[in-house]
CSV table of C-alpha atoms and ligand atoms in Angstrom, one decimal:
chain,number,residue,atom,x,y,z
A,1,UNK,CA,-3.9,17.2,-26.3
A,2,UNK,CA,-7.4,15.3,-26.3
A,3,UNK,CA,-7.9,13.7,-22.8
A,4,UNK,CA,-8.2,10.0,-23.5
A,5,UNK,CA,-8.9,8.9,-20.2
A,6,UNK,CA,-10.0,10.7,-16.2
A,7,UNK,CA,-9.0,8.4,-13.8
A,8,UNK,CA,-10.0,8.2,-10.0
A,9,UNK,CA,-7.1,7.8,-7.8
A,10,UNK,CA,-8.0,7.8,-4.2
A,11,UNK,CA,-5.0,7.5,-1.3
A,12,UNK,CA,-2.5,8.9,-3.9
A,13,UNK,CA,-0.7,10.8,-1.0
A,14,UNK,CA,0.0,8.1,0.7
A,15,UNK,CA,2.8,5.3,0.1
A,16,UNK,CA,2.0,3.5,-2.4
A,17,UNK,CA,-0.7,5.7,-4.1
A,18,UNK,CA,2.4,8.6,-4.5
A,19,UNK,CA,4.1,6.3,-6.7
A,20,UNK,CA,1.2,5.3,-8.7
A,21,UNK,CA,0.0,8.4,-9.5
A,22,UNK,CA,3.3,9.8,-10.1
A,23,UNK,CA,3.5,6.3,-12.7
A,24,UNK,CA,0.4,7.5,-14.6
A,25,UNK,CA,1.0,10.8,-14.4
A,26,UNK,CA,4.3,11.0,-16.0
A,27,UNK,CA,3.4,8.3,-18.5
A,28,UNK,CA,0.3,9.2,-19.8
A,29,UNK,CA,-0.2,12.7,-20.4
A,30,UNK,CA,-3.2,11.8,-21.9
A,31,UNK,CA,-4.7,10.8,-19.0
A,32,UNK,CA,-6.2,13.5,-16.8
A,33,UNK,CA,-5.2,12.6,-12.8
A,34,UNK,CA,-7.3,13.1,-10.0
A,35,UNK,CA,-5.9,12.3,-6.9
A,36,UNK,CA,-8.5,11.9,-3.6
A,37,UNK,CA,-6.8,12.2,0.0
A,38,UNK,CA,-8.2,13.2,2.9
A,39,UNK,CA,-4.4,13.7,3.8
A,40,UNK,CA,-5.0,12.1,7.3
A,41,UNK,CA,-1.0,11.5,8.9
A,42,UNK,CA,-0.3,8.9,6.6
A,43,UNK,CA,-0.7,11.3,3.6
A,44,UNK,CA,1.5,13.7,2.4
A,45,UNK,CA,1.4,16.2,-0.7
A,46,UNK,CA,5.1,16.7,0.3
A,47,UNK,CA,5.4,13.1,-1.5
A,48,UNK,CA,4.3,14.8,-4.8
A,49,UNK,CA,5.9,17.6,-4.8
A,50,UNK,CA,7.7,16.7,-8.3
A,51,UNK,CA,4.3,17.0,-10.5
A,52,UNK,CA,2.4,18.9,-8.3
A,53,UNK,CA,2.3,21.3,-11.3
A,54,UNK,CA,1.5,19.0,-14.5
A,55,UNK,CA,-0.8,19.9,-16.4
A,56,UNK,CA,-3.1,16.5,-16.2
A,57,UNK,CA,-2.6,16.1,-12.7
A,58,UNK,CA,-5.1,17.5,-10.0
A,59,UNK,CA,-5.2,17.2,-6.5
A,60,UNK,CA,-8.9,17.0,-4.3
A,61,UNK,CA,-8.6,17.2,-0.7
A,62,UNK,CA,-11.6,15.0,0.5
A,63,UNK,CA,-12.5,11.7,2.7
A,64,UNK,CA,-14.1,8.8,0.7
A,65,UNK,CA,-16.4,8.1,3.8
A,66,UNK,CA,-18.2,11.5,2.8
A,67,UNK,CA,-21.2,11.0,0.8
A,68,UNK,CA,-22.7,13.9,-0.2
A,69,UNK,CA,-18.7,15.0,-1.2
A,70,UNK,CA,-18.0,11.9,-3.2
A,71,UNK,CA,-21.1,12.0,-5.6
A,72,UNK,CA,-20.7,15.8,-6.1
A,73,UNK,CA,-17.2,15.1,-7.4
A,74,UNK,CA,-18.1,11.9,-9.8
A,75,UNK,CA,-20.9,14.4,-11.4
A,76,UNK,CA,-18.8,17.1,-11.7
A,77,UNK,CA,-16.0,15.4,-13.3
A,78,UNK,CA,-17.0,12.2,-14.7
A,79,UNK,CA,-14.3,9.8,-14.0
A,80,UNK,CA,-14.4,6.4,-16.4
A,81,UNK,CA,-11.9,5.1,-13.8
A,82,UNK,CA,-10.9,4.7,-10.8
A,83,UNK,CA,-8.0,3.0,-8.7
A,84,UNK,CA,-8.7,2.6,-5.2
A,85,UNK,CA,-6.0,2.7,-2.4
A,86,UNK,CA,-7.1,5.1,0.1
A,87,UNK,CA,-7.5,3.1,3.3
A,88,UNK,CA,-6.5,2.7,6.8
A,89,UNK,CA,-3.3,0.6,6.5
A,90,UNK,CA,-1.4,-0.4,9.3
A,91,UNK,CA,-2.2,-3.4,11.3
A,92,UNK,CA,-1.5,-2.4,14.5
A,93,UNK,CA,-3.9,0.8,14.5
A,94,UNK,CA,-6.2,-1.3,13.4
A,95,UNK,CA,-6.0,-3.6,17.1
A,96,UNK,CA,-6.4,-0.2,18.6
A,97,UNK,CA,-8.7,1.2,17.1
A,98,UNK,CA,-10.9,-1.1,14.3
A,99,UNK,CA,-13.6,1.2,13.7
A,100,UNK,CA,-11.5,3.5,11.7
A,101,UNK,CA,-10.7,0.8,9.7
A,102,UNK,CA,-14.6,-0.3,9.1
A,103,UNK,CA,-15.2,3.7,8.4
A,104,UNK,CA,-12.6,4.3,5.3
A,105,UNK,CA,-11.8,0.5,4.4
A,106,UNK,CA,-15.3,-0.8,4.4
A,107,UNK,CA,-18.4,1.9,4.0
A,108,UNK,CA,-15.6,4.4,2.4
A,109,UNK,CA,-15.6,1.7,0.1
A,110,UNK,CA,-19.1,1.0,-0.9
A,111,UNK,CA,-19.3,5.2,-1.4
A,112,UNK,CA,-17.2,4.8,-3.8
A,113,UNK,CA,-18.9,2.3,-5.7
A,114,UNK,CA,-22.2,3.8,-5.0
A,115,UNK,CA,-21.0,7.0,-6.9
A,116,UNK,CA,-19.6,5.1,-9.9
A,117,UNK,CA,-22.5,2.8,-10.5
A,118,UNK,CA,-25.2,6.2,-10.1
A,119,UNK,CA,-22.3,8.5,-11.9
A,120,UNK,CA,-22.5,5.7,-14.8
A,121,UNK,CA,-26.1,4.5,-14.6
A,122,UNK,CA,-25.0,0.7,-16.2
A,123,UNK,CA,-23.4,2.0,-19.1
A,124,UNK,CA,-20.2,0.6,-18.3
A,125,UNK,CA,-18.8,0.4,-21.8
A,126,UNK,CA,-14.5,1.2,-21.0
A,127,UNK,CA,-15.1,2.1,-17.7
A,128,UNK,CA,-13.4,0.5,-14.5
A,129,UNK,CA,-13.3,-0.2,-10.9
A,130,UNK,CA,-9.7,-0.9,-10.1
A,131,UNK,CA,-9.6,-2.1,-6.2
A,132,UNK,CA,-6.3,-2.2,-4.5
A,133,UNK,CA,-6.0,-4.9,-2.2
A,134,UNK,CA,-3.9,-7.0,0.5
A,135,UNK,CA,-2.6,-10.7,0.8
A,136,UNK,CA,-3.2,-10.7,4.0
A,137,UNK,CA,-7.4,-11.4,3.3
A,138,UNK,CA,-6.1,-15.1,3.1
A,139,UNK,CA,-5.1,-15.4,6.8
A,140,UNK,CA,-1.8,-16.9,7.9
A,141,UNK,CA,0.1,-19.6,6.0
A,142,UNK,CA,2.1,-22.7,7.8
A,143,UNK,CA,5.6,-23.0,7.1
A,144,UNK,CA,4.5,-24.4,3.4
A,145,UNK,CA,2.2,-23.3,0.8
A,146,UNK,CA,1.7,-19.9,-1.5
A,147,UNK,CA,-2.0,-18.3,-1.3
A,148,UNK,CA,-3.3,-18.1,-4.9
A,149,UNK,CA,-6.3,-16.3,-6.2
A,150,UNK,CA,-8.3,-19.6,-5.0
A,151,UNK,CA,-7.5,-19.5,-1.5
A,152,UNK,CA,-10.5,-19.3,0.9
A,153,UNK,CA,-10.8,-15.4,2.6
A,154,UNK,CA,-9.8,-16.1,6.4
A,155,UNK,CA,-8.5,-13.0,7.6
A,156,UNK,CA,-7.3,-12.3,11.6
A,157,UNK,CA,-6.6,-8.7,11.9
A,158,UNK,CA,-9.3,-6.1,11.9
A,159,UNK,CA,-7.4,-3.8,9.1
A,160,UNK,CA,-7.6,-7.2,7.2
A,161,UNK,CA,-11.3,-8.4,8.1
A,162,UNK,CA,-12.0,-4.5,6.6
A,163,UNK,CA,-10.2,-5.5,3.4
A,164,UNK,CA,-11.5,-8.9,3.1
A,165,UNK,CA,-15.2,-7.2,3.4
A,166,UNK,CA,-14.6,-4.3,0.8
A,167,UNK,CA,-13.0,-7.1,-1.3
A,168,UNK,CA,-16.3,-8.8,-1.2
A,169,UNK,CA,-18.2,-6.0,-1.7
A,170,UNK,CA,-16.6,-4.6,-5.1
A,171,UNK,CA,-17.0,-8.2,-6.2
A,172,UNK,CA,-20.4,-8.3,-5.4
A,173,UNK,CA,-20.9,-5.1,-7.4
A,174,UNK,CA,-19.7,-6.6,-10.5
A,175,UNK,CA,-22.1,-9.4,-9.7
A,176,UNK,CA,-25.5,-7.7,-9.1
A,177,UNK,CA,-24.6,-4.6,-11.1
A,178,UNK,CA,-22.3,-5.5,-14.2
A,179,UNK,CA,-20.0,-3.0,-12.3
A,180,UNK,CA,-16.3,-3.4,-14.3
A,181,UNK,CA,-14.1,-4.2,-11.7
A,182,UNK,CA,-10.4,-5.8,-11.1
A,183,UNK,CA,-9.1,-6.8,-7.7
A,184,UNK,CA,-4.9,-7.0,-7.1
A,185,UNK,CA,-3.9,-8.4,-3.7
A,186,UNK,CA,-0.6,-7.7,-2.9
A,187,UNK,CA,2.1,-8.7,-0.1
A,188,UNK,CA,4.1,-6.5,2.3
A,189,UNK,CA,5.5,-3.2,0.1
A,190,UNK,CA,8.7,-1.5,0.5
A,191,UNK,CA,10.3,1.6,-0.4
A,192,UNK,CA,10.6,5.6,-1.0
A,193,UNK,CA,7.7,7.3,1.1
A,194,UNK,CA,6.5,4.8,3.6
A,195,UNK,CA,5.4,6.2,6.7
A,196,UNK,CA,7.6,5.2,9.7
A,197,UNK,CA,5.0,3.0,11.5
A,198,UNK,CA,5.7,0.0,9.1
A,199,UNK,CA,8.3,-2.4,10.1
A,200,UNK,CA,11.4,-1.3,7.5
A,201,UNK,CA,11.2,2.3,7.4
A,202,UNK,CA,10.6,2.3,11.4
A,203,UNK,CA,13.9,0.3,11.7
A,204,UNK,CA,15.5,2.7,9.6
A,205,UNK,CA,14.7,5.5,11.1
A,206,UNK,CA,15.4,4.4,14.3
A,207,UNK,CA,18.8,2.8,13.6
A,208,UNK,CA,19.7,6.6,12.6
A,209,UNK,CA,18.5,7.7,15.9
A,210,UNK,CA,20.2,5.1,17.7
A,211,UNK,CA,17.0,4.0,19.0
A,212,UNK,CA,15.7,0.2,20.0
A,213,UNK,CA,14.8,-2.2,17.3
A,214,UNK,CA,11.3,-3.7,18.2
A,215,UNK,CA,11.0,-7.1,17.0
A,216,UNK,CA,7.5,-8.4,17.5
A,217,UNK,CA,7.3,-12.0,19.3
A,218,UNK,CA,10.6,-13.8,18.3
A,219,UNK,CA,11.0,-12.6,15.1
A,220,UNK,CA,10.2,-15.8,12.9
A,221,UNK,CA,7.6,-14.3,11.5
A,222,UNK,CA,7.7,-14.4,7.1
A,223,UNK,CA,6.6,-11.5,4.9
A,224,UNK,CA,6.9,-11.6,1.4
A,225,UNK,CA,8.3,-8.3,0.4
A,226,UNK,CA,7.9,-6.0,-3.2
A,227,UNK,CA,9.0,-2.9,-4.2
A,228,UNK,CA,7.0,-0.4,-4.3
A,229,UNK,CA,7.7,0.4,-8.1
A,230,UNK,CA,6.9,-2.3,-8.7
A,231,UNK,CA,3.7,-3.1,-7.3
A,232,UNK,CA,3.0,0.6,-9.1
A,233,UNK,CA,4.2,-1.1,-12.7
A,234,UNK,CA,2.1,-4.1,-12.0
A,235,UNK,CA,-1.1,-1.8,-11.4
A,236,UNK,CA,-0.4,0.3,-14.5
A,237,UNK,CA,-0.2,-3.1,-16.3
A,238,UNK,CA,-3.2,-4.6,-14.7
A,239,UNK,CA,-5.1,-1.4,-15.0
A,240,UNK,CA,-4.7,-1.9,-18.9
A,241,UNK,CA,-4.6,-5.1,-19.4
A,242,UNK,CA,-6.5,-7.4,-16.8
A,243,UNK,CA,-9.5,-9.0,-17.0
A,244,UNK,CA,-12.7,-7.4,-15.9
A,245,UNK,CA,-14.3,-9.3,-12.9
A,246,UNK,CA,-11.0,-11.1,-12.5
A,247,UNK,CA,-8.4,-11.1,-9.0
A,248,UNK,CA,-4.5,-10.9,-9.5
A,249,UNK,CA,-1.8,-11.7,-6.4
A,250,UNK,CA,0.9,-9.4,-6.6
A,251,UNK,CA,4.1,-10.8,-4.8
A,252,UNK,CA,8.1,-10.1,-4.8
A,253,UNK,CA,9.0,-14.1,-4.8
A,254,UNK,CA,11.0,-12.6,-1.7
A,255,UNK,CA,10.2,-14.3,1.7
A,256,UNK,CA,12.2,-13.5,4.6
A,257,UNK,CA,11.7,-14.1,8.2
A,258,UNK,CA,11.5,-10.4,10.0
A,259,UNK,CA,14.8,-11.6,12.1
A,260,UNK,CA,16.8,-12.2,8.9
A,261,UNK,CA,15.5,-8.9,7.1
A,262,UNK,CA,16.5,-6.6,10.4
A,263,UNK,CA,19.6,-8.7,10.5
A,264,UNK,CA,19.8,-7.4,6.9
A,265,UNK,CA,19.1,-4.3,7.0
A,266,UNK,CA,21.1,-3.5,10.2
A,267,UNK,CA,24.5,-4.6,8.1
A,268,UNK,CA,23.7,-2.5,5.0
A,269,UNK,CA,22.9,0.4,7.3
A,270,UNK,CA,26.2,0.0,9.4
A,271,UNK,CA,28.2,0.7,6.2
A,272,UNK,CA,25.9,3.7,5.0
A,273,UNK,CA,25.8,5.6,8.0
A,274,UNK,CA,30.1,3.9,8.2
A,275,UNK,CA,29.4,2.8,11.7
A,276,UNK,CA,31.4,-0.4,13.1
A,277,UNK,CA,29.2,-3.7,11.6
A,278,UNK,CA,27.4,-5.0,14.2
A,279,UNK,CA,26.6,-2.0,16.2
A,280,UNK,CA,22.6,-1.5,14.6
A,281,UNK,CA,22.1,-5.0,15.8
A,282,UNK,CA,22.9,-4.2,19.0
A,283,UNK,CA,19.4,-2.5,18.8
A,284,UNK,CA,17.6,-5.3,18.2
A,285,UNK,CA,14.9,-5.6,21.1
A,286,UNK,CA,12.5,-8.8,21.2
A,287,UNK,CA,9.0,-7.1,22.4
A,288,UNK,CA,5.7,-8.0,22.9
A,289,UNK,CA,4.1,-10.3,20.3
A,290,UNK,CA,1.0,-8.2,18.3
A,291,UNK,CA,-2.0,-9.9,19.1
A,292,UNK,CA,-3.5,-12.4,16.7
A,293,UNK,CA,0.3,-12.1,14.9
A,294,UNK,CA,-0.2,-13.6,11.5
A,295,UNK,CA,2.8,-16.4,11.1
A,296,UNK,CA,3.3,-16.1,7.4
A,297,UNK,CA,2.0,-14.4,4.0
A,298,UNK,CA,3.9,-15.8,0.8
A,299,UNK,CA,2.2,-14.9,-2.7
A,300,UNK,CA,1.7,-17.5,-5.6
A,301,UNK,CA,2.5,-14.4,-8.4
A,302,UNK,CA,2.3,-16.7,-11.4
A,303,UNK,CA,-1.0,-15.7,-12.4
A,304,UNK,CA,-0.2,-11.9,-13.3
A,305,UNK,CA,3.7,-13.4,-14.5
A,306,UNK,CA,1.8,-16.0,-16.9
A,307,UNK,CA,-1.2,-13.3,-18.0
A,308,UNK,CA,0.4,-9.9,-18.0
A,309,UNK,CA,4.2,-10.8,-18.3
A,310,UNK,CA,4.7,-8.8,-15.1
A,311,UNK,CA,8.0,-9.4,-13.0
A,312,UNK,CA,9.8,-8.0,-10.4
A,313,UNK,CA,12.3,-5.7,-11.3
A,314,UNK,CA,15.0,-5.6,-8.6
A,315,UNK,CA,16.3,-8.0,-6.2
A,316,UNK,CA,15.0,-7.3,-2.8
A,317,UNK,CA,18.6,-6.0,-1.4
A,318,UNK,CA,18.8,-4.1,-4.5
A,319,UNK,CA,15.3,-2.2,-3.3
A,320,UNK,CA,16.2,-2.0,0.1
A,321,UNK,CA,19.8,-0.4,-0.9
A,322,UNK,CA,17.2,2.6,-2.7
A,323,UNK,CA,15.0,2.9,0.4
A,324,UNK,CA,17.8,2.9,2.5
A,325,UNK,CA,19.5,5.3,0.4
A,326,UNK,CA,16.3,7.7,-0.2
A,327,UNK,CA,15.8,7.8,3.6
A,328,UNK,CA,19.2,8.9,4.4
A,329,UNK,CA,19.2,12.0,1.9
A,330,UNK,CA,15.8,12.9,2.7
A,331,UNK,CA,16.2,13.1,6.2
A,332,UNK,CA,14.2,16.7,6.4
A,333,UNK,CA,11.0,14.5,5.0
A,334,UNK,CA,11.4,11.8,7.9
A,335,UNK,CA,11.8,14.0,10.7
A,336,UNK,CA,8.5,16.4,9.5
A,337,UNK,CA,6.4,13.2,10.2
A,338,UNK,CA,8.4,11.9,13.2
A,339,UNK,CA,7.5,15.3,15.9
A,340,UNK,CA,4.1,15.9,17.3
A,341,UNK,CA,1.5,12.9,16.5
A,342,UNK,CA,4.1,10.2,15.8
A,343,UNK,CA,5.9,10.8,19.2
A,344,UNK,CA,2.6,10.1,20.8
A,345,UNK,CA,1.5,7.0,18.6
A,346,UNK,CA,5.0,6.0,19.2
A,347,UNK,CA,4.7,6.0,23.1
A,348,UNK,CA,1.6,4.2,23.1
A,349,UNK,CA,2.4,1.1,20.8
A,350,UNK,CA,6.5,0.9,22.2
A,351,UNK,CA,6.0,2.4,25.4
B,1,NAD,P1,-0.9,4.5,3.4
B,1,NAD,O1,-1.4,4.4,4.8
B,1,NAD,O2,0.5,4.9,3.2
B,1,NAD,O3,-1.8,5.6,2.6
B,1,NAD,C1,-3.2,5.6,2.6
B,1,NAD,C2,-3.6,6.9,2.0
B,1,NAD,O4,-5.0,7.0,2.1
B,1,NAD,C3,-3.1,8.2,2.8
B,1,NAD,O5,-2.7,9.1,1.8
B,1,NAD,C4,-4.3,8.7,3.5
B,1,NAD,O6,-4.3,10.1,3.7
B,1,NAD,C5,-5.5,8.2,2.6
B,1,NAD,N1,-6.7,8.0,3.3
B,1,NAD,C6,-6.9,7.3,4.4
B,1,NAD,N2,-8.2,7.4,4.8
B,1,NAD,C7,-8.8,8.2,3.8
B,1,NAD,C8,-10.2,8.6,3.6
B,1,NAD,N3,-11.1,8.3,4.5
B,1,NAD,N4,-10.5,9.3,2.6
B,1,NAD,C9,-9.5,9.7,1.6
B,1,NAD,N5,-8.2,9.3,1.8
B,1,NAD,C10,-7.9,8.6,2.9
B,1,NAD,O7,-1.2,3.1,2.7
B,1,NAD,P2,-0.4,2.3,1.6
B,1,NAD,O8,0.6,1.5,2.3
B,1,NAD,O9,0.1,3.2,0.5
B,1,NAD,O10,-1.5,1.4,1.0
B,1,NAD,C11,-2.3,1.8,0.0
B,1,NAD,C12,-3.3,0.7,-0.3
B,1,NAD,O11,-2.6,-0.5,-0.7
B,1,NAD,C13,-4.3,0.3,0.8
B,1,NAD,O12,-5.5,0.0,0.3
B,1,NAD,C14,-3.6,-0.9,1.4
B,1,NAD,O13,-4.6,-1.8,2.0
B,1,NAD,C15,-3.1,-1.6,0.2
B,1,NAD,N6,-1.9,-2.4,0.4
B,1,NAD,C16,-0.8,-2.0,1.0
B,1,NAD,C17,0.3,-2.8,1.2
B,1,NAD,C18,1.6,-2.3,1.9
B,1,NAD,O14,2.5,-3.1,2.1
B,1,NAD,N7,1.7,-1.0,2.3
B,1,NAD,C19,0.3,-4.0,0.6
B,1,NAD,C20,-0.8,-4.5,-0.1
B,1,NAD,C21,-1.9,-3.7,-0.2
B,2,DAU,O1,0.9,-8.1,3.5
B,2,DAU,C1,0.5,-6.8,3.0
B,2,DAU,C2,0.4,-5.9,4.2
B,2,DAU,O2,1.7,-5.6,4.6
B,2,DAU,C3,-0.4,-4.6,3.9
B,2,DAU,O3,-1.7,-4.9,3.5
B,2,DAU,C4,-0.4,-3.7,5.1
B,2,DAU,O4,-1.0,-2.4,4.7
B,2,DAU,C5,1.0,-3.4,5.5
B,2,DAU,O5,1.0,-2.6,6.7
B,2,DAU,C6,1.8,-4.7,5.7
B,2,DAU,O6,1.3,-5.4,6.9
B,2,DAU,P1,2.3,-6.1,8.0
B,2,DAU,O7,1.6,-6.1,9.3
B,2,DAU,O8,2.9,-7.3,7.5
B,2,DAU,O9,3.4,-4.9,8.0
B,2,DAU,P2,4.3,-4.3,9.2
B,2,DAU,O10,5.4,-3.5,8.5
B,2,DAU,O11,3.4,-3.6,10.2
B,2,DAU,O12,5.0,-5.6,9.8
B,2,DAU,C7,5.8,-6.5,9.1
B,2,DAU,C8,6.2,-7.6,10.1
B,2,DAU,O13,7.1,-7.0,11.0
B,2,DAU,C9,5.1,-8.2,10.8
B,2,DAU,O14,5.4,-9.6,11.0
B,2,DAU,C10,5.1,-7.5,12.2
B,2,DAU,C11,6.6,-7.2,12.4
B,2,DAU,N1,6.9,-5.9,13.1
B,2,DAU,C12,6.3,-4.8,12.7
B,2,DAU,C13,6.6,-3.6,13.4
B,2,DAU,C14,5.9,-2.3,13.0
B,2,DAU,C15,7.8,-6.0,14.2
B,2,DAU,O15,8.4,-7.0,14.5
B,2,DAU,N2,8.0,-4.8,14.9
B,2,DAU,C16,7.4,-3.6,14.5
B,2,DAU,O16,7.7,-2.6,15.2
């Protein structure tokens, strides 16, 4: 079969980036797969291990802030695409430690798009620059109001001041160099494969283990919450079909105040695990607020709808049934990343 297509994907062993690959992989095997992680603890091969072994899939071990790394592998393979996720992700690391964020988010970043632009020297022609990004660039909505591909950058959070900036700088690119480029910002994922640092996956895991619920502040904070198969179908559709130089918000029309969603999630989990309803939110334990806590993210998604024709797929307690549902039969997978690191990040954020 002719290759039509080598495609870039960095992060691809994380969260999201497993389901994407595993997207393009199985649906175009004309498309030759190269998926970049540095596996730090949020990546895992183990999240692959279904097409580990087809034949236009390849994985690189490798860290996107490494230079010398990054422009031997664009000469050596030539990629005419790439889609970026590989980043620092998680909010709270970020308050701990932002610089780690600044190293892969921001300068991990522009290596990348230095070793396209030199890789392609301006000829451009079907190439692209696919940059996976966050809602959470715009800031912190009021109790009213949807943030659409117009609304002014403000973000709060260092992991979001790092995406904001790489944001900037891939748009830049297209300005100065003519690099071919498309920008998605998306709202708060869920699903199969998220690490348990995030707030649903933590919540099941430790509803399982009988352990407190940590509800940030008092819990009326809103998230707008997708799928992740469907933030992985809206990339394979923007990928294709989006305008170059353009920005698409990615959203699940799916607000819910963090209170309500645990209050959610606690009931479906009680009749999983058959455990008298009412006893996970027992668990529920009002904590510390995070620092600089953004109130609300909501995502105007009619853009990509109108353009693209791009929907969500399931109803949000359809997803969450899936995730709860994938958790609970693949407990081996959650308690591999739950021992040795995790305990001690776990200590140090809950105490
Ligand atoms: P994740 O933390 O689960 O995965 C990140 C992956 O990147 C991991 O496999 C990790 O090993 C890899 N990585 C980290 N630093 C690297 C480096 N220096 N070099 C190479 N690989 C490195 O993240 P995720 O939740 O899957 O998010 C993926 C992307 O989507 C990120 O860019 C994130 O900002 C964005 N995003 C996430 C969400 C969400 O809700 N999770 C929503 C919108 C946008
Ligand atoms: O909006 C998109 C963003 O969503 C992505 O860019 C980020 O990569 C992703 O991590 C996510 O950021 P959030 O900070 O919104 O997700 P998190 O799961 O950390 O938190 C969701 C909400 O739940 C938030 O209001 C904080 C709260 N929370 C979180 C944790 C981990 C708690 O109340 N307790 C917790 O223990």
């Amino acid at each position: 079969m002719s290759i039509k297509k080598k495609i870039l994907i960095t992060g691809g062993a994380g969260f999201i980036g497993s389901h994407v690959v595993r997207l393009f992989v199985k649906k175009y095997p004309n498309y030759h797969i190269f998926n970049l992680d540095a596996l730090t603890y949020a990546g895992n091969l183990e999240n692959l291990k279904d097409i580990e072994d087809a034949p236009n899939y390849a994985f690189i071990k490798g860290d996107i802030t490494d230079d010398v790394f990054i422009q031997n592998i664009f000469e050596t393979h030539k990629f005419d695409s790439v889609i970026h996720l590989a980043a620092e992700s998680h909010v709270d690391r970020s308050i701990s430690d932002p610089l780690a964020f600044v190293k892969t988010n921001v300068i991990g970043t522009m290596i990348l798009l230095n070793a396209f632009r030199s890789c392609w020297q301006g000829d451009f022609q079907e190439k692209l620059f696919y940059h996976i990004s966050t809602d959470e660039v715009y800031g912190t909505l009021g109790e009213t109001g949807l943030f659409t591909e117009t609304t002014s950058y403000d973000p709060n959070s260092p992991y979001s001041a790092s995406k904001a900036s790489s944001d900037h700088f891939v748009r830049a690119y297209g300005e100065t160099y003519n690099l071919p480029y498309v920008i998605t910002n998306c709202s708060n994922n869920y699903g199969q494969n998220q690490f348990p640092e995030k707030l649903i996956p933590l919540f099941i895991n430790n509803i399982i283990n009988h352990k407190p619920l940590p509800v940030y502040g008092d819990g009326n904070y809103t998230r707008d919450w997708l799928y992740v198969k469907d933030h992985a179908i809206a990339i394979d559709l923007v990928f294709h079909k989006g305008k170059l130089g353009e920005t698409y918000n990615i959203g699940g029309f799916n607000e819910w105040k963090n209170i309500d969603l645990v209050k959610l999630l606690c009931r479906q989990m009680d009749q999983k695990l058959n455990r008298e309803i009412g006893s996970s939110e027992k668990l529920i334990t009002f904590v510390k607020d995070r620092p600089g806590h953004d109130l609300r993210y909501a995502i105007d998604a009619s853009k990509i709808k109108d353009e693209l024709g791009w929907t969500p797929s399931v109803t949000f307690e359809e997803g969450l049934e899936l995730t709860i549902n994938w958790y609970l039969n693949n407990e081996p997978w959650l308690n591999s990343i739950t021992n040795g690191a995790y305990k001690s990040y776990y200590q140090k954020q809950y105490g």
